[in-house]
Amino acid sequence: MSETAPRDPNYVVIHDTTLRDGAQMPRIDFDLEDRLAIAERLSGMGVDIIEAGFPFAVEGDFEAASAIAETVGGSKISALSRTRHEDIEKAWMAIEPAKDRGGTRIHTFIGTSPTHMRDKLKMTEEEVVQEVRSGVTKAREFTDDVQFSPEDASRSDFNFMMRVILEAVDAGATTINVPDTVGFAVMGEYAARLKAVKEQIDERFGEGLVVVSAHCHDDLGWSTANTLMALAAGARQVEVTVGGIGERASNTALEEVVANTSERPDMFGGIHTGIDTTKLTGVYREVMKRAGLPVQLNKAVVGRNAFAHEAGIHQHGVSQNVETYEHMRADRYGQTAAEMVIAKLSGWRGVESRLKSIGIEIAPENLKAISKKAKEMSDRLGRQMADNDIEKLAAAETGEALHDRYRIDGVDAQELHNVGSARIQLTDTASGRKLEASANSPKEGAIDAVRIAINKAIGFDGDMEDWEAKAREPGSKARGGIYVLVKRNGDSVQAYDEATSVNQASAKAYLDAINMIERIKGRQLQPVVEPQDVQT
Ligand code: MN
């Protein structure tokens, strides 16, 4: 039995293929630095096995898999390989450095469906069986952890596929992965096939000797359902990607599978994974950023809106009891519970909650007036209200003077050969001092350089958690609108601002957030005389 084969029969091995099947997603590209950073995050989250690439076939995968095998500890490193010996040797060369670290796995595969054998491989059934024995035997010379996949399993003739699988196990494969390569299986088909595979392996080689693994694609929208039903049918490994990135309509999303087993373990026979679920959202956002993809608003568990509410009735519900409209605990997934979005449909409870978060508490009558204005303003401008918008409306209602601690005098930012640089000039209105700082951001670009320069100029230790451009209709005035979410000491505030350039707007919005944080501190200090100090 291999080292990663679960000793606990309820343990589900997470085999992450973000850097292999995920990286094959059209229109995205991870460079070496991205791959290393993602592998570190996967390992830090508790992924059991990281599939680091397809070293023989994909340009750059050998270097990337080698670098990951040399530096990333904690997880076992796997490489994909066809059954040919030169493929397997190259896969082994790439991952060998991991043998004294997290361990190694060779994942070898061959197509077993009629289409794959006839049109792609141009091989007979007998030749395929011979290839599998030869490939798995070769892989076992290097490592005792060998996974075999009959590619396009769901469109393969079951009896032939089973013959190939039993041959692979007999030759030493310790994990059998059943790929629904093209997302063909619907209803209970996939789980039924996987269950039959497991039964035949267990019958021939003994219960639990081999781990059966699910690998699904989302062409018909079944990837997560098929993977979960496979777990209920006895699979104890899942092949998944962060955010479900992958070929065509993509792979099974890691976070969806993990959230299901974590929320409803009873439905899956008490299974569990080694994933630290609180890291799921952070890892998802990191992978999306590096892939150049937006954080999906409506993505399950890790999406921007997964725990957000705009409708007034829902805002009222969650403000009384968050469980009214959230059945999962947001913090368990690294999200914030009951985020209130203030826009056309929102209610005064939402405004109350946002104002409270920036240190403003006012009576319901005033809140209703502010809420009405916020909704009108949102409708007129066609955008959601940020915290600084609502703060302004509240100040107009209560007469509070909103003082900006820092004022922008100049922003000079550019990007050349992907290196962002910025020079910022500010005035600290509290002391009248002029502040100035320059910064470079070699990877992230000009907006990140703006952020670093502002932090340097004022000694701010917070961070820009999120940045979002507000799309404007063509032909409207040429101003860029930017939302930023700024986090400091666990609290976050959202600010919106506009300017004629995106860099300028980003600088303004970021500083708006910092000025708001300064005012929050002032409001928290407000009861200057503590009640117990009053002696009279
Ligand atoms: Mn695949």
Coordinates of C-alpha atoms and ligand atoms in Angstrom, one line a residue:
M1 CA 0.0 0.0 0.0
S2 CA 1.3 3.4 -0.8
E3 CA 2.1 6.0 1.8
T4 CA -0.8 8.3 0.9
A5 CA -3.3 5.5 0.7
P6 CA -5.7 6.6 3.5
R7 CA -5.3 4.5 6.6
D8 CA -8.5 6.1 7.9
P9 CA -11.2 4.6 5.6
N10 CA -13.2 7.9 5.8
Y11 CA -10.3 10.1 4.8
V12 CA -10.6 11.7 1.3
V13 CA -7.3 12.4 -0.4
I14 CA -7.3 15.8 -2.2
H15 CA -5.3 15.5 -5.4
D16 CA -5.1 19.1 -6.7
T17 CA -4.5 19.5 -10.4
T18 CA -4.8 23.3 -10.6
L19 CA -1.2 23.4 -12.0
R20 CA -1.8 20.6 -14.6
D21 CA -5.4 20.3 -15.8
G22 CA -6.2 23.8 -14.4
A23 CA -3.2 25.3 -16.2
Q24 CA -4.5 23.8 -19.4
M25 CA -7.4 26.2 -19.3
P26 CA -7.5 28.2 -22.5
R27 CA -6.6 31.9 -22.3
I28 CA -4.8 31.7 -19.0
D29 CA -1.1 31.4 -18.3
F30 CA 0.9 30.8 -15.1
D31 CA 4.6 31.6 -15.1
L32 CA 7.1 29.9 -12.9
E33 CA 6.6 32.3 -10.1
D34 CA 2.9 31.9 -10.2
R35 CA 3.2 28.1 -10.1
L36 CA 5.5 28.2 -7.1
A37 CA 3.3 30.6 -5.2
I38 CA 0.2 28.6 -6.0
A39 CA 1.9 25.3 -5.0
E40 CA 3.0 26.9 -1.6
R41 CA -0.6 28.0 -1.0
L42 CA -2.0 24.6 -1.9
S43 CA 0.4 22.9 0.5
G44 CA -0.3 25.5 3.2
M45 CA -4.0 24.7 2.9
G46 CA -3.5 21.0 3.4
V47 CA -3.7 19.6 -0.1
D48 CA -2.4 16.0 0.0
I49 CA -1.1 15.7 -3.5
I50 CA -0.1 18.5 -5.9
E51 CA -0.1 17.5 -9.6
A52 CA 2.7 19.8 -10.7
G53 CA 2.5 19.3 -14.4
F54 CA 2.9 17.1 -17.5
P55 CA 6.7 17.3 -17.9
F56 CA 7.2 15.5 -21.2
A57 CA 4.4 17.0 -23.1
V58 CA 3.9 20.6 -21.9
E59 CA 6.4 23.4 -22.5
G60 CA 7.7 24.7 -19.2
D61 CA 6.1 22.0 -17.1
F62 CA 9.4 20.1 -16.5
E63 CA 11.0 23.3 -15.0
A64 CA 7.9 24.2 -13.0
A65 CA 7.4 20.6 -11.6
S66 CA 11.1 20.4 -10.8
A67 CA 11.1 23.8 -9.0
I68 CA 8.0 22.8 -7.0
A69 CA 9.5 19.4 -6.1
E70 CA 12.6 21.1 -4.9
T71 CA 10.9 23.8 -2.8
V72 CA 7.4 22.9 -1.7
G73 CA 7.2 20.6 1.3
G74 CA 4.2 19.2 3.1
S75 CA 2.4 17.8 0.0
K76 CA 3.2 14.9 -2.2
I77 CA 4.2 16.0 -5.7
S78 CA 2.8 14.2 -8.7
A79 CA 3.5 14.5 -12.4
L80 CA 1.4 13.3 -15.3
S81 CA 2.8 11.0 -17.9
R82 CA 1.8 8.9 -20.8
T83 CA 2.7 5.2 -20.6
R84 CA 5.7 5.6 -22.8
H85 CA 9.0 5.0 -21.0
E86 CA 10.6 8.3 -22.0
D87 CA 7.5 10.2 -20.7
I88 CA 7.7 8.3 -17.4
E89 CA 11.5 8.9 -17.0
K90 CA 11.0 12.7 -17.6
A91 CA 8.1 12.8 -15.1
W92 CA 10.3 11.1 -12.5
M93 CA 13.3 13.4 -13.2
A94 CA 11.0 16.4 -12.5
I95 CA 9.6 15.2 -9.2
E96 CA 12.4 13.1 -7.8
P97 CA 13.6 16.0 -5.5
A98 CA 10.4 15.7 -3.6
K99 CA 11.1 12.1 -2.6
D100 CA 12.8 13.2 0.7
R101 CA 10.3 15.9 1.2
G102 CA 6.5 15.4 0.8
G103 CA 6.9 12.3 -1.4
T104 CA 6.3 11.5 -5.0
R105 CA 3.7 10.1 -7.3
I106 CA 3.7 9.2 -11.0
H107 CA 0.3 9.5 -12.6
T108 CA 0.2 7.6 -15.9
F109 CA -2.7 7.4 -18.3
I110 CA -3.9 6.1 -21.6
G111 CA -7.2 6.5 -23.5
T112 CA -9.5 3.5 -23.3
S113 CA -12.5 4.8 -25.2
P114 CA -13.0 3.7 -28.9
T115 CA -12.5 7.3 -30.1
H116 CA -9.2 7.7 -28.2
M117 CA -7.8 4.3 -29.2
R118 CA -8.9 4.5 -32.9
D119 CA -8.4 8.2 -33.7
K120 CA -5.8 9.5 -31.3
L121 CA -3.6 6.5 -30.3
K122 CA -4.2 4.3 -33.4
M123 CA -3.8 1.3 -31.1
T124 CA -5.7 -2.0 -30.8
E125 CA -7.1 -3.1 -27.4
E126 CA -4.3 -5.6 -27.0
E127 CA -1.7 -2.9 -27.6
V128 CA -3.3 -0.6 -25.0
V129 CA -3.3 -3.4 -22.4
Q130 CA 0.4 -4.1 -23.1
E131 CA 1.2 -0.3 -22.8
V132 CA -0.5 -0.1 -19.5
R133 CA 1.4 -3.0 -18.0
S134 CA 4.7 -1.7 -19.4
G135 CA 4.1 1.9 -18.3
V136 CA 2.9 1.1 -14.7
T137 CA 5.8 -1.4 -14.3
K138 CA 8.3 1.3 -15.4
A139 CA 6.8 3.9 -13.1
R140 CA 7.0 1.5 -10.1
E141 CA 10.8 1.3 -10.7
F142 CA 10.9 4.9 -9.5
T143 CA 8.2 5.2 -6.8
D144 CA 5.8 2.9 -5.0
D145 CA 3.0 5.5 -5.5
V146 CA 1.7 5.1 -9.0
Q147 CA -1.7 6.3 -10.2
F148 CA -3.3 5.1 -13.4
S149 CA -6.1 6.7 -15.3
P150 CA -8.1 5.2 -18.2
E151 CA -8.7 8.4 -20.1
D152 CA -12.2 9.1 -21.3
A153 CA -13.4 6.4 -18.9
S154 CA -17.1 7.4 -19.1
R155 CA -17.2 6.7 -22.9
S156 CA -15.1 3.5 -22.6
D157 CA -16.6 0.1 -23.0
F158 CA -16.9 -1.0 -19.3
N159 CA -15.5 -4.5 -19.7
F160 CA -12.5 -3.4 -21.7
M161 CA -11.8 -0.5 -19.3
M162 CA -12.0 -2.9 -16.3
R163 CA -9.6 -5.2 -18.0
V164 CA -7.1 -2.3 -18.4
I165 CA -7.6 -1.2 -14.8
L166 CA -7.1 -4.7 -13.3
E167 CA -3.9 -5.0 -15.5
A168 CA -2.7 -1.6 -14.0
V169 CA -3.3 -2.7 -10.4
D170 CA -1.7 -6.0 -11.1
A171 CA 1.4 -4.2 -12.5
G172 CA 1.5 -2.1 -9.3
A173 CA -0.8 0.9 -9.6
T174 CA -1.9 2.0 -6.1
T175 CA -4.6 4.6 -7.1
I176 CA -7.1 4.1 -9.9
N177 CA -8.5 7.4 -11.2
V178 CA -11.7 7.2 -13.3
P179 CA -11.7 10.4 -15.5
D180 CA -14.9 11.7 -17.0
T181 CA -12.6 13.5 -19.3
V182 CA -15.2 15.2 -21.4
G183 CA -17.9 15.7 -18.8
F184 CA -20.2 13.2 -20.4
A185 CA -21.7 11.3 -17.4
V186 CA -25.1 12.5 -16.0
M187 CA -27.5 11.4 -13.3
G188 CA -26.1 8.4 -11.4
E189 CA -23.9 7.1 -14.3
Y190 CA -20.6 8.2 -13.1
A191 CA -21.0 7.0 -9.5
A192 CA -22.4 3.7 -10.7
R193 CA -19.3 3.2 -13.0
L194 CA -17.0 4.1 -10.2
K195 CA -18.7 1.8 -7.7
A196 CA -18.4 -1.1 -10.1
V197 CA -14.7 -0.4 -10.7
K198 CA -14.1 -0.4 -6.9
E199 CA -16.0 -3.6 -6.4
Q200 CA -14.1 -5.5 -9.0
I201 CA -10.7 -4.2 -7.7
D202 CA -11.6 -5.0 -4.1
E203 CA -12.9 -8.5 -5.1
R204 CA -9.7 -9.3 -7.0
F205 CA -7.0 -7.6 -4.9
G206 CA -8.7 -7.2 -1.5
E207 CA -10.7 -4.5 0.2
G208 CA -9.1 -1.0 0.4
L209 CA -5.7 -1.9 -1.1
V210 CA -6.3 0.5 -4.0
V211 CA -7.7 4.0 -3.7
V212 CA -10.4 4.8 -6.3
S213 CA -10.4 8.4 -7.4
A214 CA -12.9 10.7 -9.1
H215 CA -11.9 13.2 -11.8
C216 CA -14.8 15.1 -13.4
H217 CA -15.5 17.9 -15.9
D218 CA -18.3 20.4 -16.0
D219 CA -19.3 20.2 -19.7
L220 CA -22.9 19.5 -18.7
G221 CA -22.7 21.1 -15.2
W222 CA -22.3 17.8 -13.4
S223 CA -18.7 18.0 -12.2
T224 CA -19.3 18.7 -8.5
A225 CA -22.4 16.4 -8.3
N226 CA -20.6 13.6 -10.0
T227 CA -17.5 13.9 -7.7
L228 CA -19.7 14.0 -4.6
M229 CA -21.8 11.0 -5.6
A230 CA -18.6 9.2 -6.4
L231 CA -17.5 9.8 -2.8
A232 CA -20.7 8.3 -1.6
A233 CA -20.1 5.4 -3.9
G234 CA -16.7 4.7 -2.3
A235 CA -14.1 7.0 -4.0
R236 CA -11.5 8.1 -1.5
Q237 CA -9.6 10.6 -3.7
V238 CA -10.9 13.5 -5.7
E239 CA -9.0 15.3 -8.4
V240 CA -10.0 18.9 -8.3
T241 CA -8.8 22.5 -9.2
V242 CA -9.1 25.7 -7.3
G243 CA -12.1 27.6 -8.6
G244 CA -12.7 24.7 -11.0
I245 CA -10.3 26.1 -13.6
G246 CA -9.6 23.8 -16.4
E247 CA -10.2 22.8 -20.0
R248 CA -13.4 23.8 -21.7
A249 CA -16.2 24.2 -19.1
S250 CA -13.6 23.2 -16.5
N251 CA -12.8 20.8 -13.7
T252 CA -14.5 20.1 -10.4
A253 CA -13.9 23.0 -7.9
L254 CA -11.9 22.0 -4.9
E255 CA -13.8 24.3 -2.6
E256 CA -17.2 23.0 -3.5
V257 CA -16.3 19.4 -2.8
V258 CA -14.6 20.3 0.5
A259 CA -17.4 22.6 1.6
N260 CA -19.9 19.7 1.0
T261 CA -18.0 17.2 3.0
S262 CA -17.4 19.8 5.8
E263 CA -21.1 21.0 5.9
R264 CA -22.9 17.7 5.4
P265 CA -20.6 14.9 6.5
D266 CA -23.6 12.7 7.4
M267 CA -24.7 12.7 3.8
F268 CA -21.4 11.2 2.7
G269 CA -20.9 8.6 5.4
G270 CA -18.8 10.7 7.7
I271 CA -15.9 11.4 5.3
H272 CA -13.5 14.2 5.9
T273 CA -10.5 15.9 4.2
G274 CA -7.3 17.4 5.5
I275 CA -8.1 20.9 4.1
D276 CA -8.0 24.0 6.3
T277 CA -11.3 25.4 5.0
T278 CA -10.6 28.9 6.4
K279 CA -7.9 29.2 3.7
L280 CA -10.2 28.4 0.8
T281 CA -11.3 31.9 -0.1
G282 CA -7.8 33.4 0.1
V283 CA -6.4 30.6 -2.1
Y284 CA -9.2 31.0 -4.6
R285 CA -8.6 34.7 -4.9
E286 CA -4.8 34.2 -5.2
V287 CA -5.3 31.7 -8.0
M288 CA -7.8 33.9 -9.8
K289 CA -5.4 36.9 -9.6
R290 CA -2.5 34.9 -11.0
A291 CA -4.7 33.5 -13.7
G292 CA -5.9 37.0 -14.6
L293 CA -9.5 36.0 -14.0
P294 CA -12.1 38.0 -12.0
V295 CA -13.3 36.8 -8.6
Q296 CA -16.7 35.4 -9.7
L297 CA -19.5 37.1 -7.9
N298 CA -21.9 34.1 -7.7
K299 CA -19.3 31.4 -7.1
A300 CA -20.3 28.8 -4.4
V301 CA -18.5 29.3 -1.1
V302 CA -15.7 31.5 -2.2
G303 CA -17.5 34.0 -4.5
R304 CA -17.7 37.7 -3.8
N305 CA -21.5 37.4 -3.2
A306 CA -21.5 34.0 -1.4
F307 CA -22.3 35.7 1.9
A308 CA -23.6 39.1 0.6
H309 CA -27.2 40.5 0.7
E310 CA -28.8 43.4 -1.2
A311 CA -32.5 42.8 -0.9
G312 CA -34.0 44.8 2.0
I313 CA -36.0 41.7 3.2
H314 CA -32.9 39.6 3.3
Q315 CA -30.9 42.4 5.0
H316 CA -33.6 42.6 7.7
G317 CA -33.5 38.8 8.1
V318 CA -29.7 38.4 8.5
S319 CA -29.5 41.5 10.7
Q320 CA -31.9 39.7 13.2
N321 CA -30.3 36.3 12.7
V322 CA -27.6 35.5 10.1
E323 CA -28.9 32.0 9.8
T324 CA -32.1 33.3 8.1
Y325 CA -30.3 33.5 4.8
E326 CA -26.9 31.9 5.5
H327 CA -26.7 28.2 6.4
M328 CA -22.9 28.0 6.4
R329 CA -20.6 29.8 8.7
A330 CA -18.8 32.4 6.6
D331 CA -15.7 32.5 8.7
R332 CA -15.2 28.7 8.3
Y333 CA -14.4 29.5 4.7
G334 CA -12.4 32.7 5.2
Q335 CA -15.4 34.9 4.3
T336 CA -17.2 37.6 6.2
A337 CA -20.8 36.8 7.2
A338 CA -23.8 39.0 6.3
E339 CA -22.1 41.5 4.0
M340 CA -24.6 44.2 3.3
V341 CA -24.6 45.6 -0.2
I342 CA -26.2 49.1 -0.4
A343 CA -27.9 49.6 -3.7
K344 CA -31.3 50.0 -5.3
L345 CA -33.0 47.1 -3.5
S346 CA -31.4 47.4 -0.1
G347 CA -33.1 48.4 3.2
W348 CA -32.3 50.5 6.2
R349 CA -31.0 47.5 8.2
G350 CA -28.3 47.2 5.7
V351 CA -27.4 50.8 6.0
E352 CA -27.4 50.5 9.8
S353 CA -25.0 47.6 9.6
R354 CA -22.6 49.4 7.3
L355 CA -22.6 52.6 9.4
K356 CA -22.0 50.6 12.5
S357 CA -19.0 49.0 10.9
I358 CA -17.5 52.5 10.4
G359 CA -18.3 53.6 13.9
I360 CA -21.5 55.5 13.3
E361 CA -24.7 54.7 15.3
I362 CA -27.9 56.7 14.6
A363 CA -31.6 56.4 15.3
P364 CA -33.8 54.3 12.9
E365 CA -35.7 57.4 11.7
N366 CA -32.5 59.0 10.4
L367 CA -31.4 55.6 9.0
K368 CA -34.5 55.4 7.0
A369 CA -33.9 58.8 5.5
I370 CA -30.3 57.9 4.7
S371 CA -31.3 54.5 3.2
K372 CA -33.8 56.3 0.9
K373 CA -31.2 58.7 -0.3
A374 CA -28.6 55.9 -0.8
K375 CA -31.1 53.9 -2.9
E376 CA -31.9 56.9 -5.0
M377 CA -28.3 57.7 -5.5
S378 CA -27.5 54.1 -6.4
D379 CA -30.3 54.1 -8.9
R380 CA -29.2 57.4 -10.4
L381 CA -25.5 56.5 -10.7
G382 CA -26.0 52.9 -11.6
R383 CA -23.6 51.6 -9.0
Q384 CA -23.6 50.2 -5.4
M385 CA -22.8 52.6 -2.6
A386 CA -19.4 52.2 -0.9
D387 CA -18.9 53.0 2.8
N388 CA -17.6 56.5 2.0
D389 CA -20.8 57.2 0.0
I390 CA -23.0 56.2 3.0
E391 CA -20.8 58.0 5.4
K392 CA -21.3 61.3 3.4
L393 CA -25.1 60.8 3.4
A394 CA -25.0 60.1 7.2
A395 CA -22.9 63.2 7.8
A396 CA -25.4 65.3 5.9
E397 CA -28.1 63.9 8.1
T398 CA -26.3 64.3 11.4
G399 CA -24.2 67.4 10.7
E400 CA -20.9 65.6 11.4
A401 CA -18.0 67.3 9.7
L402 CA -16.0 64.8 7.7
H403 CA -12.4 65.7 8.0
D404 CA -9.7 64.1 5.7
R405 CA -6.4 63.6 7.5
Y406 CA -4.5 63.1 4.2
R407 CA -4.9 65.0 1.0
I408 CA -3.5 64.0 -2.4
D409 CA -1.2 66.6 -4.1
G410 CA 0.1 64.5 -6.9
V411 CA 0.1 61.0 -8.3
D412 CA 2.5 59.9 -10.9
A413 CA 2.3 56.3 -11.9
Q414 CA 3.2 54.2 -14.9
E415 CA 3.9 50.7 -16.0
L416 CA 6.8 49.7 -18.2
H417 CA 7.6 46.1 -19.1
N418 CA 5.2 44.9 -16.4
V419 CA 7.0 46.8 -13.7
G420 CA 4.7 49.4 -12.0
S421 CA 6.2 52.5 -10.5
A422 CA 4.6 55.3 -8.6
R423 CA 5.4 58.6 -6.9
I424 CA 2.9 60.0 -4.5
Q425 CA 2.8 63.5 -2.9
L426 CA 0.4 64.1 0.1
T427 CA -0.3 66.6 2.8
D428 CA -0.9 65.5 6.4
T429 CA -3.5 68.1 7.3
A430 CA -3.1 67.3 11.0
S431 CA 0.5 68.7 11.0
G432 CA 0.5 70.5 7.7
R433 CA 3.6 68.4 6.6
K434 CA 4.2 67.4 3.0
L435 CA 4.7 63.7 2.6
E436 CA 6.3 62.0 -0.4
A437 CA 7.2 58.5 -1.4
S438 CA 8.1 56.4 -4.5
A439 CA 7.7 52.7 -5.0
N440 CA 8.0 49.9 -7.6
S441 CA 5.9 46.8 -8.0
P442 CA 7.8 44.4 -10.3
K443 CA 4.9 42.0 -10.6
E444 CA 1.6 43.6 -9.9
G445 CA 1.8 46.9 -11.8
A446 CA 1.2 50.5 -11.4
I447 CA -1.9 50.3 -9.0
D448 CA 0.1 48.2 -6.6
A449 CA 3.0 50.6 -6.8
V450 CA 0.5 53.4 -5.9
R451 CA -0.6 51.4 -2.9
I452 CA 2.9 50.8 -1.7
A453 CA 3.9 54.4 -2.2
I454 CA 0.9 55.6 -0.1
N455 CA 1.7 53.1 2.7
K456 CA 5.3 54.3 2.7
A457 CA 4.4 58.0 2.7
I458 CA 2.1 57.8 5.7
G459 CA 3.4 54.7 7.5
F460 CA 0.1 52.9 6.9
D461 CA 0.1 49.2 7.8
G462 CA -3.1 48.1 6.2
D463 CA -3.6 46.4 2.8
M464 CA -5.7 46.7 -0.3
E465 CA -7.8 43.5 -0.1
D466 CA -9.8 44.0 -3.2
W467 CA -9.8 46.4 -6.2
E468 CA -12.6 46.7 -8.7
A469 CA -13.1 49.0 -11.6
K470 CA -16.6 50.3 -12.3
A471 CA -17.3 49.8 -16.0
R472 CA -18.8 52.8 -17.7
E473 CA -20.8 52.9 -20.8
P474 CA -19.0 54.0 -23.9
G475 CA -19.5 57.6 -24.7
S476 CA -20.1 58.6 -21.0
K477 CA -17.5 61.0 -19.6
A478 CA -14.0 59.6 -19.6
R479 CA -13.6 59.0 -15.9
G480 CA -12.7 55.7 -14.2
G481 CA -14.5 54.7 -11.1
I482 CA -12.7 52.4 -8.6
Y483 CA -13.8 50.5 -5.5
V484 CA -11.2 49.4 -3.0
L485 CA -11.6 47.3 0.0
V486 CA -9.0 48.1 2.6
K487 CA -8.3 45.9 5.6
R488 CA -6.6 47.0 8.8
N489 CA -6.5 45.0 12.1
G490 CA -9.3 42.7 10.9
D491 CA -11.7 45.5 10.0
S492 CA -12.3 46.4 6.4
V493 CA -13.8 49.5 4.7
Q494 CA -14.8 50.0 1.2
A495 CA -14.3 53.3 -0.6
Y496 CA -15.2 54.5 -4.1
D497 CA -13.7 57.3 -6.1
E498 CA -13.3 58.5 -9.6
A499 CA -10.7 60.3 -11.8
T500 CA -9.7 60.6 -15.4
S501 CA -7.1 57.8 -15.0
V502 CA -7.4 54.5 -13.3
N503 CA -4.2 55.1 -11.4
Q504 CA -5.4 58.4 -10.1
A505 CA -8.8 57.0 -9.2
S506 CA -7.2 54.1 -7.4
A507 CA -5.0 56.5 -5.4
K508 CA -8.0 58.6 -4.4
A509 CA -10.1 55.6 -3.4
Y510 CA -7.3 54.1 -1.4
L511 CA -6.7 57.3 0.4
D512 CA -10.5 57.8 1.0
A513 CA -10.4 54.4 2.8
I514 CA -7.4 55.4 4.9
N515 CA -9.1 58.8 5.8
M516 CA -12.2 56.9 6.7
I517 CA -10.2 54.6 9.0
E518 CA -8.7 57.7 10.6
R519 CA -12.3 58.9 11.3
I520 CA -13.3 55.5 12.6
K521 CA -10.5 55.7 15.2
G522 CA -11.7 59.2 16.1
R523 CA -15.3 58.0 16.6
Q524 CA -14.1 55.1 18.8
L525 CA -12.3 57.5 21.0
Q526 CA -15.4 59.7 21.3
P527 CA -16.5 59.0 24.9
V528 CA -13.4 60.9 26.0
V529 CA -14.4 60.7 29.7
E530 CA -15.0 57.1 30.7
P531 CA -18.2 56.8 32.9
Q532 CA -16.2 55.3 35.9
D533 CA -14.0 58.4 35.8
V534 CA -16.9 60.7 36.5
Q535 CA -16.8 61.4 40.2
T536 CA -19.5 64.0 40.6
Ligands
MN1 MN -9.2 16.3 -17.0

